[in-house]
């Protein structure tokens, strides 16, 4: 789905009232009781709690990826909460940048949230983990989220070759060409649909889990959000819209 | 202006003390110490050993003009890998620490390295952030961080206007430019860098460049007066902006024979630049 920035902003302003109220509240960020960090856009459970967005720091190994998503969510005016641990509150959109998903409770929590109707963007930090951490993450992600990863590939080992094309091609939710981040994690998944490829490798996919949707990336997008890559920003904006659309559909089916 | 030369110019196989003796005999005022580039000054060198180096410099009748390093080619502050960036930061911190121990108030940093893999837009942001983190630390130690213009090798901050904007974005008084007048090659003119960035210059590397011989290969660099730099214009610009600090010789090409002679020749050439006998 392609959408212009103008359309996105227009759409965002028509999100449920709680979004707008929260986004315009101008509240000073503060720590939440759950150990998280509340942002201007945070709002308490209410009429629109289904549209709640969580930015999760599950042992994020690339700070700039986390910052990229944070600034993009902020720029889009979407209310979100930053937290380091599982939240007990409902969330329609969950973003997990550069995650070292090596704890069973995290993976299980994510699965339950997605199954309940959330859209989760999980960015694998697999390429930046030790071999043992990568094996553990792969095992958890495979068993809980149905996504398998091959060993990370260093794309620039033969730097200087004319054949090096430093881009990942995304096809969903918007077509986008985004720089690689030196290493990619090839992916496969049960009943999964590829959404991003680097050459012949699938490095991004989506799959339905219960009432929700998992979007799993083997090539980080967050750092490119931080550098102002327009295609990366457009891709993420479209994903935000998809998450909202998915939640509306999930609500209808309840 | 005072004359200095790097301890990495000391002929291979010579001791630090013997090298200092040569530097003094060649009528330099100081020595630039290169962290990680010479056996006597490594990241593992202890504070006590650094202080011993300082004593040797004093014993030779010299002072330490500044602390430089080539380690950031391997550990760029702009690397994608957080671990590499952290090591790059640690290297700068150690430079600041050792500069203070050595009685110097400036260090040289190769800040940011653009490659085919790691693009400019990432390098710029990370480098600004790194300098914003390091600037206050350096200021507290009374040390200036001079980011060197390795234009062709870094593929970064290629013009004086760009460099000025970078320093404005960093916005840390302790972060400035370590100008290398030989590194500008065919992308500009050293004297214009001096004019535009004058008050922000922390130190100046002197060498000459053969502008028509390539961009970044060894043959491009040569001894002072053998290349295409306009030394009269460079000197005039230095006078205009009131630069009265250290000039540090960086001879990238070594004499194949009589290596000590290069020290005397370089020192004499620097005297001519300083006094304007050109």
Short mmCIF file of C-alpha atoms in Angstrom, two decimals:
data_model
loop_
_atom_site.label_atom_id
_atom_site.label_comp_id
_atom_site.label_asym_id
_atom_site.label_seq_id
_atom_site.Cartn_x
_atom_site.Cartn_y
_atom_site.Cartn_z
CA UNK A 1 0.00 0.00 0.00
CA UNK A 2 1.43 3.33 -0.98
CA UNK A 3 0.48 6.49 0.83
CA UNK A 4 1.82 10.00 0.79
CA UNK A 5 3.04 11.73 3.91
CA UNK A 6 0.20 14.22 3.55
CA UNK A 7 -2.34 11.39 3.42
CA UNK A 8 -0.73 9.73 6.39
CA UNK A 9 -0.90 12.84 8.52
CA UNK A 10 -4.45 13.44 7.41
CA UNK A 11 -5.34 9.89 8.37
CA UNK A 12 -3.51 10.18 11.68
CA UNK A 13 -5.53 13.23 12.64
CA UNK A 14 -8.68 11.23 12.16
CA UNK A 15 -7.61 8.51 14.59
CA UNK A 16 -9.81 8.14 17.64
CA UNK A 17 -10.12 11.08 19.93
CA UNK A 18 -7.96 9.67 22.64
CA UNK A 19 -5.03 9.66 20.24
CA UNK A 20 -5.42 13.31 19.49
CA UNK A 21 -5.99 14.31 23.06
CA UNK A 22 -2.97 12.39 24.21
CA UNK A 23 -0.79 13.66 21.41
CA UNK A 24 -1.67 17.24 22.14
CA UNK A 25 -1.37 16.95 25.89
CA UNK A 26 2.28 17.99 25.84
CA UNK A 27 2.91 16.02 28.98
CA UNK A 28 6.50 15.93 30.12
CA UNK A 29 7.94 12.42 29.70
CA UNK A 30 8.14 10.63 33.04
CA UNK A 31 8.79 7.16 34.37
CA UNK A 32 5.76 4.93 34.66
CA UNK A 33 5.10 2.71 37.61
CA UNK A 34 5.92 -0.29 35.46
CA UNK A 35 9.45 0.97 34.98
CA UNK A 36 8.65 2.36 31.57
CA UNK A 37 8.85 5.83 30.21
CA UNK A 38 5.65 7.69 29.52
CA UNK A 39 5.59 10.06 26.59
CA UNK A 40 3.55 12.99 25.52
CA UNK A 41 1.33 10.62 23.64
CA UNK A 42 0.68 8.27 26.52
CA UNK A 43 -2.86 8.05 27.75
CA UNK A 44 -4.56 5.97 30.38
CA UNK A 45 -6.84 3.09 29.45
CA UNK A 46 -10.05 4.48 28.09
CA UNK A 47 -12.27 4.47 25.09
CA UNK A 48 -9.43 4.13 22.66
CA UNK A 49 -7.10 1.91 24.61
CA UNK A 50 -7.06 -0.49 21.67
CA UNK A 51 -4.93 1.98 19.73
CA UNK A 52 -2.19 2.01 22.29
CA UNK A 53 1.37 1.76 20.97
CA UNK A 54 4.25 0.27 22.90
CA UNK A 55 7.89 0.83 22.08
CA UNK A 56 9.63 -2.03 23.79
CA UNK A 57 13.25 -2.23 24.75
CA UNK A 58 13.81 -5.97 24.96
CA UNK A 59 17.58 -5.82 25.39
CA UNK A 60 17.86 -3.57 22.36
CA UNK A 61 21.41 -3.80 21.05
CA UNK A 62 21.25 -0.86 18.64
CA UNK A 63 20.36 2.30 20.51
CA UNK A 64 20.06 4.22 17.28
CA UNK A 65 17.42 1.82 16.03
CA UNK A 66 15.39 2.41 19.16
CA UNK A 67 15.88 6.16 18.77
CA UNK A 68 14.82 5.94 15.14
CA UNK A 69 11.47 4.43 16.02
CA UNK A 70 11.01 6.73 18.96
CA UNK A 71 11.56 9.87 16.92
CA UNK A 72 9.40 8.57 14.07
CA UNK A 73 6.50 7.80 16.38
CA UNK A 74 6.92 11.19 17.96
CA UNK A 75 7.07 12.92 14.58
CA UNK A 76 3.91 11.14 13.50
CA UNK A 77 2.15 12.36 16.61
CA UNK A 78 1.18 8.85 17.62
CA UNK A 79 0.83 8.23 21.33
CA UNK A 80 3.22 5.61 22.62
CA UNK A 81 4.79 4.30 25.75
CA UNK A 82 8.36 3.19 26.15
CA UNK A 83 8.95 0.27 28.42
CA UNK A 84 11.64 -2.24 29.20
CA UNK A 85 9.37 -4.99 30.37
CA UNK A 86 6.15 -6.71 29.42
CA UNK A 87 3.19 -4.44 29.88
CA UNK A 88 -0.05 -5.72 31.27
CA UNK A 89 -2.05 -3.20 29.30
CA UNK A 90 -3.53 -3.78 25.86
CA UNK A 91 -1.66 -2.46 22.84
CA UNK A 92 -2.62 -2.39 19.22
CA UNK A 93 0.86 -1.74 17.89
CA UNK A 94 4.05 -3.03 19.42
CA UNK A 95 7.47 -2.04 18.15
CA UNK A 96 10.50 -4.00 19.31
CA UNK A 97 13.66 -2.46 17.83
CA UNK A 98 16.86 -4.49 17.44
CA UNK A 99 15.72 -7.00 19.99
CA UNK A 100 17.83 -9.59 21.68
CA UNK A 101 14.81 -11.79 22.21
CA UNK A 102 16.45 -14.29 24.49
CA UNK A 103 13.95 -14.49 27.31
CA UNK A 104 11.08 -16.91 27.18
CA UNK A 105 8.73 -14.55 28.98
CA UNK A 106 9.29 -11.84 26.36
CA UNK A 107 8.62 -14.14 23.44
CA UNK A 108 5.58 -15.65 25.12
CA UNK A 109 4.21 -12.25 26.01
CA UNK A 110 4.64 -11.06 22.45
CA UNK A 111 2.86 -14.10 21.10
CA UNK A 112 -0.08 -13.56 23.42
CA UNK A 113 -0.35 -9.90 22.52
CA UNK A 114 -0.30 -10.61 18.82
CA UNK A 115 -2.79 -13.40 19.17
CA UNK A 116 -5.07 -10.94 20.97
CA UNK A 117 -5.04 -8.66 17.93
CA UNK A 118 -1.93 -6.53 18.07
CA UNK A 119 0.42 -5.84 15.21
CA UNK A 120 4.01 -6.34 16.32
CA UNK A 121 7.07 -5.12 14.48
CA UNK A 122 10.00 -7.13 15.73
CA UNK A 123 13.42 -6.19 14.50
CA UNK A 124 15.91 -8.96 15.01
CA UNK A 125 19.25 -8.09 16.52
CA UNK A 126 20.43 -11.52 15.46
CA UNK A 127 23.28 -10.13 13.42
CA UNK A 128 24.68 -8.36 16.46
CA UNK A 129 24.42 -11.20 18.97
CA UNK A 130 26.94 -13.80 19.99
CA UNK A 131 26.52 -17.23 18.45
CA UNK A 132 24.97 -18.65 21.62
CA UNK A 133 22.58 -15.72 22.02
CA UNK A 134 21.59 -16.04 18.39
CA UNK A 135 20.83 -19.76 18.82
CA UNK A 136 18.73 -19.02 21.89
CA UNK A 137 16.83 -16.23 20.17
CA UNK A 138 16.27 -18.38 17.12
CA UNK A 139 14.90 -21.18 19.22
CA UNK A 140 12.50 -18.90 21.09
CA UNK A 141 11.34 -17.01 18.02
CA UNK A 142 10.86 -20.22 16.13
CA UNK A 143 8.82 -21.91 18.86
CA UNK A 144 6.80 -18.89 19.98
CA UNK A 145 6.47 -16.80 16.85
CA UNK A 146 6.94 -19.33 14.08
CA UNK A 147 9.86 -17.58 12.42
CA UNK A 148 13.17 -19.26 11.70
CA UNK A 149 16.41 -17.50 11.01
CA UNK A 150 19.54 -18.58 9.25
CA UNK A 151 22.95 -17.46 10.41
CA UNK A 152 23.57 -13.73 9.87
CA UNK A 153 25.23 -12.81 6.60
CA UNK A 154 27.89 -10.12 6.45
CA UNK A 155 27.09 -8.34 3.24
CA UNK A 156 30.27 -6.35 2.98
CA UNK A 157 32.91 -8.96 3.55
CA UNK A 158 34.02 -8.47 -0.01
CA UNK A 159 33.67 -4.71 0.13
CA UNK A 160 34.58 -2.99 -3.05
CA UNK A 161 33.01 -5.51 -5.37
CA UNK A 162 31.03 -3.77 -8.03
CA UNK A 163 28.17 -6.18 -7.42
CA UNK A 164 27.49 -4.87 -3.93
CA UNK A 165 24.03 -3.35 -4.00
CA UNK A 166 23.44 -1.95 -0.53
CA UNK A 167 19.66 -2.04 -0.48
CA UNK A 168 16.84 -4.11 0.92
CA UNK A 169 13.66 -4.09 -1.15
CA UNK A 170 10.43 -3.93 0.82
CA UNK A 171 7.14 -4.80 -0.82
CA UNK A 172 4.72 -4.37 2.10
CA UNK A 173 3.02 -2.35 3.54
CA UNK A 174 4.61 -0.01 1.04
CA UNK A 175 7.22 -0.54 -1.60
CA UNK A 176 10.45 0.89 -0.31
CA UNK A 177 14.14 0.61 -0.95
CA UNK A 178 16.09 0.95 2.27
CA UNK A 179 19.81 0.61 2.90
CA UNK A 180 21.10 -2.57 4.38
CA UNK A 181 22.79 -2.42 7.75
CA UNK A 182 25.90 -4.43 6.93
CA UNK A 183 24.48 -7.73 8.12
CA UNK A 184 21.19 -9.41 7.42
CA UNK A 185 19.41 -12.36 8.94
CA UNK A 186 17.71 -14.52 6.32
CA UNK A 187 14.27 -15.62 7.46
CA UNK A 188 11.59 -18.17 6.83
CA UNK A 189 8.34 -18.78 8.63
CA UNK A 190 5.30 -20.96 8.86
CA UNK A 191 2.57 -19.53 6.64
CA UNK A 192 4.60 -16.38 6.35
CA UNK A 193 4.62 -13.90 3.53
CA UNK A 194 7.92 -12.31 2.49
CA UNK A 195 7.87 -8.54 2.65
CA UNK A 196 11.54 -7.69 2.25
CA UNK A 197 14.40 -9.17 0.28
CA UNK A 198 18.09 -8.52 -0.03
CA UNK A 199 19.09 -10.05 -3.32
CA UNK A 200 17.63 -13.52 -3.21
CA UNK A 201 17.39 -13.61 0.58
CA UNK A 202 14.15 -13.03 2.42
CA UNK A 203 15.00 -10.66 5.26
CA UNK A 204 11.55 -9.53 6.28
CA UNK A 205 8.25 -11.32 6.57
CA UNK A 206 4.79 -11.07 8.04
CA UNK A 207 2.49 -13.74 9.34
CA UNK A 208 -0.84 -13.84 11.08
CA UNK A 209 -0.89 -15.07 14.63
CA UNK A 210 -4.36 -15.42 16.02
CA UNK A 211 -6.16 -12.12 15.58
CA UNK A 212 -2.96 -10.15 15.08
CA UNK A 213 0.02 -9.78 12.82
CA UNK A 214 3.72 -10.32 13.30
CA UNK A 215 6.11 -8.32 11.13
CA UNK A 216 9.61 -9.66 11.58
CA UNK A 217 12.70 -7.97 10.15
CA UNK A 218 16.14 -9.44 9.69
CA UNK A 219 17.57 -6.11 8.58
CA UNK A 220 17.18 -3.11 10.90
CA UNK A 221 15.14 -0.16 9.66
CA UNK A 222 15.37 1.93 12.83
CA UNK A 223 18.82 3.41 12.17
CA UNK A 224 17.63 4.66 8.81
CA UNK A 225 14.64 6.33 10.41
CA UNK A 226 17.10 8.25 12.52
CA UNK A 227 19.13 9.41 9.54
CA UNK A 228 15.99 10.73 7.89
CA UNK A 229 15.72 8.16 5.10
CA UNK A 230 12.47 9.11 3.41
CA UNK A 231 11.70 5.61 2.18
CA UNK A 232 12.24 4.14 5.62
CA UNK A 233 9.99 6.76 7.15
CA UNK A 234 7.30 6.19 4.56
CA UNK A 235 7.49 2.44 5.08
CA UNK A 236 7.09 2.83 8.84
CA UNK A 237 4.26 5.30 8.49
CA UNK A 238 2.41 2.81 6.34
CA UNK A 239 3.01 0.12 8.89
CA UNK A 240 1.50 2.34 11.58
CA UNK A 241 -1.58 2.68 9.45
CA UNK A 242 -1.74 -1.05 8.84
CA UNK A 243 -1.52 -1.65 12.56
CA UNK A 244 -4.42 0.65 13.16
CA UNK A 245 -6.44 -0.94 10.39
CA UNK A 246 -5.66 -4.38 11.78
CA UNK A 247 -6.88 -3.38 15.19
CA UNK A 248 -10.15 -2.07 13.83
CA UNK A 249 -10.68 -5.38 12.05
CA UNK A 250 -9.76 -7.34 15.14
CA UNK A 251 -12.25 -5.33 17.18
CA UNK A 252 -14.98 -6.04 14.65
CA UNK A 253 -14.38 -9.76 14.89
CA UNK A 254 -14.69 -9.75 18.68
CA UNK B 1 54.53 29.55 15.79
CA UNK B 2 56.33 26.53 17.18
CA UNK B 3 57.60 23.44 15.39
CA UNK B 4 56.80 19.85 16.25
CA UNK B 5 57.05 16.48 14.57
CA UNK B 6 55.46 13.13 15.27
CA UNK B 7 57.22 10.40 17.19
CA UNK B 8 55.93 8.04 14.52
CA UNK B 9 58.45 9.68 12.20
CA UNK B 10 61.30 8.34 14.30
CA UNK B 11 63.16 5.85 12.11
CA UNK B 12 62.15 2.25 12.66
CA UNK B 13 64.31 0.47 15.16
CA UNK B 14 65.29 3.63 16.99
CA UNK B 15 64.43 4.06 20.64
CA UNK B 16 62.18 6.86 21.84
CA UNK B 17 65.11 8.55 23.56
CA UNK B 18 67.28 8.42 20.45
CA UNK B 19 64.43 9.80 18.39
CA UNK B 20 63.88 12.67 20.82
CA UNK B 21 67.54 13.49 20.62
CA UNK B 22 67.30 13.72 16.84
CA UNK B 23 64.17 15.88 17.05
CA UNK B 24 65.93 18.27 19.39
CA UNK B 25 69.06 18.37 17.26
CA UNK B 26 66.93 19.19 14.25
CA UNK B 27 65.71 22.25 16.17
CA UNK B 28 62.11 21.27 16.76
CA UNK B 29 60.40 22.69 19.83
CA UNK B 30 58.15 19.75 20.56
CA UNK B 31 57.03 16.27 19.68
CA UNK B 32 53.63 14.91 18.76
CA UNK B 33 52.95 11.56 20.41
CA UNK B 34 50.96 9.00 18.45
CA UNK B 35 48.88 6.72 20.63
CA UNK B 36 48.88 3.20 19.24
CA UNK B 37 51.30 3.94 16.41
CA UNK B 38 54.58 3.48 18.24
CA UNK B 39 55.71 0.71 20.59
CA UNK B 40 56.28 3.03 23.55
CA UNK B 41 52.79 4.56 23.56
CA UNK B 42 49.90 2.12 23.37
CA UNK B 43 46.39 1.89 24.81
CA UNK B 44 47.90 -0.48 27.37
CA UNK B 45 50.57 2.02 28.44
CA UNK B 46 49.94 2.86 32.08
CA UNK B 47 49.68 6.34 33.54
CA UNK B 48 53.04 5.86 35.24
CA UNK B 49 54.62 4.88 31.95
CA UNK B 50 53.04 7.91 30.26
CA UNK B 51 54.53 10.14 32.93
CA UNK B 52 57.89 8.50 32.29
CA UNK B 53 57.51 9.36 28.59
CA UNK B 54 56.85 12.95 29.56
CA UNK B 55 60.01 13.01 31.64
CA UNK B 56 62.01 11.74 28.68
CA UNK B 57 60.56 14.51 26.52
CA UNK B 58 61.49 17.09 29.14
CA UNK B 59 64.97 15.60 29.50
CA UNK B 60 65.44 16.04 25.76
CA UNK B 61 64.55 19.72 26.05
CA UNK B 62 61.22 19.35 24.29
CA UNK B 63 57.53 19.48 25.15
CA UNK B 64 54.61 17.40 23.93
CA UNK B 65 52.70 19.46 21.37
CA UNK B 66 49.68 17.17 21.17
CA UNK B 67 48.50 13.56 21.24
CA UNK B 68 47.41 11.98 17.97
CA UNK B 69 46.30 8.54 16.94
CA UNK B 70 45.64 6.48 13.87
CA UNK B 71 43.53 4.00 15.81
CA UNK B 72 40.28 5.50 14.60
CA UNK B 73 40.85 4.09 11.14
CA UNK B 74 40.24 0.72 12.78
CA UNK B 75 37.77 1.88 15.41
CA UNK B 76 35.78 4.70 13.80
CA UNK B 77 33.49 6.79 15.95
CA UNK B 78 31.02 6.37 13.12
CA UNK B 79 31.04 2.56 12.94
CA UNK B 80 27.74 0.77 12.72
CA UNK B 81 28.75 -1.69 15.40
CA UNK B 82 28.13 -0.21 18.85
CA UNK B 83 31.11 -2.12 20.26
CA UNK B 84 33.47 -0.57 17.73
CA UNK B 85 32.06 2.88 18.44
CA UNK B 86 32.55 2.35 22.16
CA UNK B 87 36.17 1.41 21.57
CA UNK B 88 36.56 4.52 19.41
CA UNK B 89 35.18 6.65 22.23
CA UNK B 90 37.51 4.97 24.72
CA UNK B 91 40.49 5.78 22.51
CA UNK B 92 39.59 9.48 22.51
CA UNK B 93 39.10 9.41 26.25
CA UNK B 94 42.53 7.85 26.66
CA UNK B 95 43.99 10.49 24.37
CA UNK B 96 42.49 13.17 26.60
CA UNK B 97 43.79 11.47 29.74
CA UNK B 98 47.28 11.05 28.36
CA UNK B 99 47.37 14.57 26.94
CA UNK B 100 46.75 15.87 30.41
CA UNK B 101 49.45 13.61 31.85
CA UNK B 102 51.85 14.77 29.16
CA UNK B 103 51.13 18.44 29.70
CA UNK B 104 49.52 18.91 26.29
CA UNK B 105 46.25 20.65 25.61
CA UNK B 106 45.23 19.18 22.26
CA UNK B 107 44.56 15.85 20.63
CA UNK B 108 43.99 14.76 17.05
CA UNK B 109 41.02 12.60 16.15
CA UNK B 110 40.04 11.17 12.79
CA UNK B 111 36.36 11.72 13.34
CA UNK B 112 34.09 9.78 11.06
CA UNK B 113 34.85 7.44 8.22
CA UNK B 114 32.57 7.20 5.22
CA UNK B 115 32.83 3.97 3.27
CA UNK B 116 30.85 2.29 0.56
CA UNK B 117 29.22 0.30 3.34
CA UNK B 118 28.62 3.00 5.95
CA UNK B 119 27.11 6.03 4.22
CA UNK B 120 27.65 9.70 4.80
CA UNK B 121 24.29 10.40 6.42
CA UNK B 122 24.95 7.82 9.14
CA UNK B 123 28.54 8.88 9.66
CA UNK B 124 27.61 12.53 10.06
CA UNK B 125 25.02 11.91 12.77
CA UNK B 126 27.12 9.42 14.73
CA UNK B 127 30.18 11.62 14.57
CA UNK B 128 28.30 14.68 15.77
CA UNK B 129 26.87 12.63 18.64
CA UNK B 130 30.29 11.24 19.55
CA UNK B 131 31.81 14.70 19.61
CA UNK B 132 28.96 16.03 21.70
CA UNK B 133 29.67 13.26 24.19
CA UNK B 134 33.42 13.78 24.18
CA UNK B 135 33.54 17.56 24.03
CA UNK B 136 32.52 18.22 27.63
CA UNK B 137 34.92 15.54 28.88
CA UNK B 138 37.78 17.14 27.00
CA UNK B 139 36.77 20.59 28.21
CA UNK B 140 36.86 19.42 31.82
CA UNK B 141 40.40 18.18 31.25
CA UNK B 142 41.43 21.42 29.57
CA UNK B 143 42.10 19.63 26.30
CA UNK B 144 40.91 20.53 22.79
CA UNK B 145 39.80 17.83 20.40
CA UNK B 146 41.00 18.59 16.90
CA UNK B 147 39.11 16.67 14.27
CA UNK B 148 41.47 16.19 11.38
CA UNK B 149 40.49 16.86 7.80
CA UNK B 150 41.52 13.63 6.12
CA UNK B 151 39.27 14.63 3.28
CA UNK B 152 40.18 12.09 0.63
CA UNK B 153 40.71 9.19 2.97
CA UNK B 154 37.65 9.81 5.14
CA UNK B 155 35.38 10.83 2.27
CA UNK B 156 33.87 13.07 4.91
CA UNK B 157 33.66 16.81 5.53
CA UNK B 158 35.22 17.60 2.20
CA UNK B 159 35.02 21.37 2.19
CA UNK B 160 35.73 24.10 4.76
CA UNK B 161 32.09 25.21 4.74
CA UNK B 162 30.98 21.67 5.48
CA UNK B 163 33.50 21.38 8.29
CA UNK B 164 32.32 24.66 9.77
CA UNK B 165 28.73 23.44 9.75
CA UNK B 166 29.85 20.19 11.41
CA UNK B 167 31.52 22.11 14.22
CA UNK B 168 28.46 24.28 14.62
CA UNK B 169 26.28 21.18 14.87
CA UNK B 170 28.61 19.69 17.46
CA UNK B 171 28.45 22.99 19.31
CA UNK B 172 31.15 22.15 21.81
CA UNK B 173 33.85 24.77 22.35
CA UNK B 174 36.44 22.09 23.05
CA UNK B 175 35.97 20.54 19.60
CA UNK B 176 37.75 22.13 16.68
CA UNK B 177 39.78 21.41 13.58
CA UNK B 178 43.20 19.85 13.42
CA UNK B 179 44.03 21.18 10.00
CA UNK B 180 46.25 19.19 7.68
CA UNK B 181 47.26 21.47 4.85
CA UNK B 182 48.45 18.50 2.81
CA UNK B 183 45.19 16.60 2.96
CA UNK B 184 43.13 18.90 0.81
CA UNK B 185 44.50 17.78 -2.54
CA UNK B 186 42.29 18.78 -5.42
CA UNK B 187 39.14 19.48 -3.42
CA UNK B 188 40.22 22.94 -2.39
CA UNK B 189 42.92 25.18 -1.10
CA UNK B 190 44.47 25.01 2.35
CA UNK B 191 44.65 28.77 2.74
CA UNK B 192 40.87 29.00 2.36
CA UNK B 193 40.39 26.42 5.13
CA UNK B 194 42.62 28.57 7.33
CA UNK B 195 40.57 31.69 6.61
CA UNK B 196 37.19 30.05 7.15
CA UNK B 197 38.05 27.99 10.21
CA UNK B 198 40.84 30.11 11.71
CA UNK B 199 39.70 30.48 15.33
CA UNK B 200 38.63 26.85 15.46
CA UNK B 201 42.03 25.45 14.47
CA UNK B 202 43.67 23.51 17.28
CA UNK B 203 46.86 22.38 15.55
CA UNK B 204 48.21 22.29 12.00
CA UNK B 205 49.85 19.38 10.25
CA UNK B 206 52.31 20.43 7.58
CA UNK B 207 53.09 18.39 4.51
CA UNK B 208 52.84 18.97 0.84
CA UNK B 209 50.64 17.30 -1.73
CA UNK B 210 51.09 16.52 -5.39
CA UNK B 211 47.64 17.57 -6.45
CA UNK B 212 47.84 16.13 -9.91
CA UNK B 213 49.04 12.68 -8.89
CA UNK B 214 45.95 11.13 -7.39
CA UNK B 215 43.62 11.40 -4.48
CA UNK B 216 44.74 9.34 -1.56
CA UNK B 217 47.60 7.12 -2.54
CA UNK B 218 51.07 7.43 -1.08
CA UNK B 219 52.58 9.24 -4.04
CA UNK B 220 50.25 12.17 -3.50
CA UNK B 221 52.11 13.30 -0.37
CA UNK B 222 55.57 14.74 -0.37
CA UNK B 223 57.91 16.92 1.58
CA UNK B 224 57.20 20.58 2.20
CA UNK B 225 57.88 22.70 -0.91
CA UNK B 226 57.96 19.72 -3.28
CA UNK B 227 54.20 19.65 -3.91
CA UNK B 228 51.52 22.00 -5.12
CA UNK B 229 50.53 23.75 -1.90
CA UNK B 230 50.74 27.52 -2.15
CA UNK B 231 52.90 28.03 0.93
CA UNK B 232 52.97 31.80 0.59
CA UNK B 233 49.18 31.90 0.57
CA UNK B 234 48.95 29.45 3.48
CA UNK B 235 51.34 31.57 5.52
CA UNK B 236 49.45 34.74 4.67
CA UNK B 237 46.20 33.15 5.79
CA UNK B 238 47.79 32.00 9.05
CA UNK B 239 48.99 35.53 9.70
CA UNK B 240 45.60 36.95 8.79
CA UNK B 241 43.71 34.75 11.27
CA UNK B 242 46.37 35.22 13.91
CA UNK B 243 47.34 31.57 14.23
CA UNK B 244 50.32 31.36 16.52
CA UNK B 245 50.13 27.74 17.63
CA UNK B 246 51.94 24.56 16.80
CA UNK B 247 52.91 23.50 13.31
CA UNK B 248 53.37 19.76 13.32
CA UNK B 249 55.32 18.07 10.55
CA UNK B 250 53.75 14.94 9.16
CA UNK B 251 55.98 13.44 6.55
CA UNK B 252 54.09 10.58 5.01
CA UNK B 253 56.89 9.67 2.67
CA UNK B 254 60.17 8.82 4.27
CA UNK B 255 63.64 9.27 2.95
CA UNK B 256 64.83 5.95 1.64
CA UNK B 257 68.35 6.76 2.76
CA UNK B 258 69.67 8.91 5.59
CA UNK B 259 66.30 9.03 7.34
CA UNK B 260 67.56 11.45 9.96
CA UNK B 261 68.25 13.99 7.23
CA UNK B 262 64.49 14.34 6.66
CA UNK B 263 64.14 15.78 10.16
CA UNK B 264 66.72 18.51 9.46
CA UNK B 265 65.30 19.31 6.04
CA UNK B 266 61.73 19.43 7.33
CA UNK B 267 62.67 21.63 10.24
CA UNK B 268 64.48 24.03 7.95
CA UNK B 269 61.52 24.17 5.58
CA UNK B 270 59.19 24.91 8.48
CA UNK B 271 61.48 27.75 9.55
CA UNK B 272 61.07 29.25 6.10
CA UNK B 273 57.27 28.99 6.36
CA UNK B 274 57.26 30.58 9.80
CA UNK B 275 59.59 33.42 8.88
CA UNK B 276 58.07 33.94 5.47
CA UNK B 277 61.30 33.44 3.54
CA UNK B 278 59.51 31.87 0.63
#
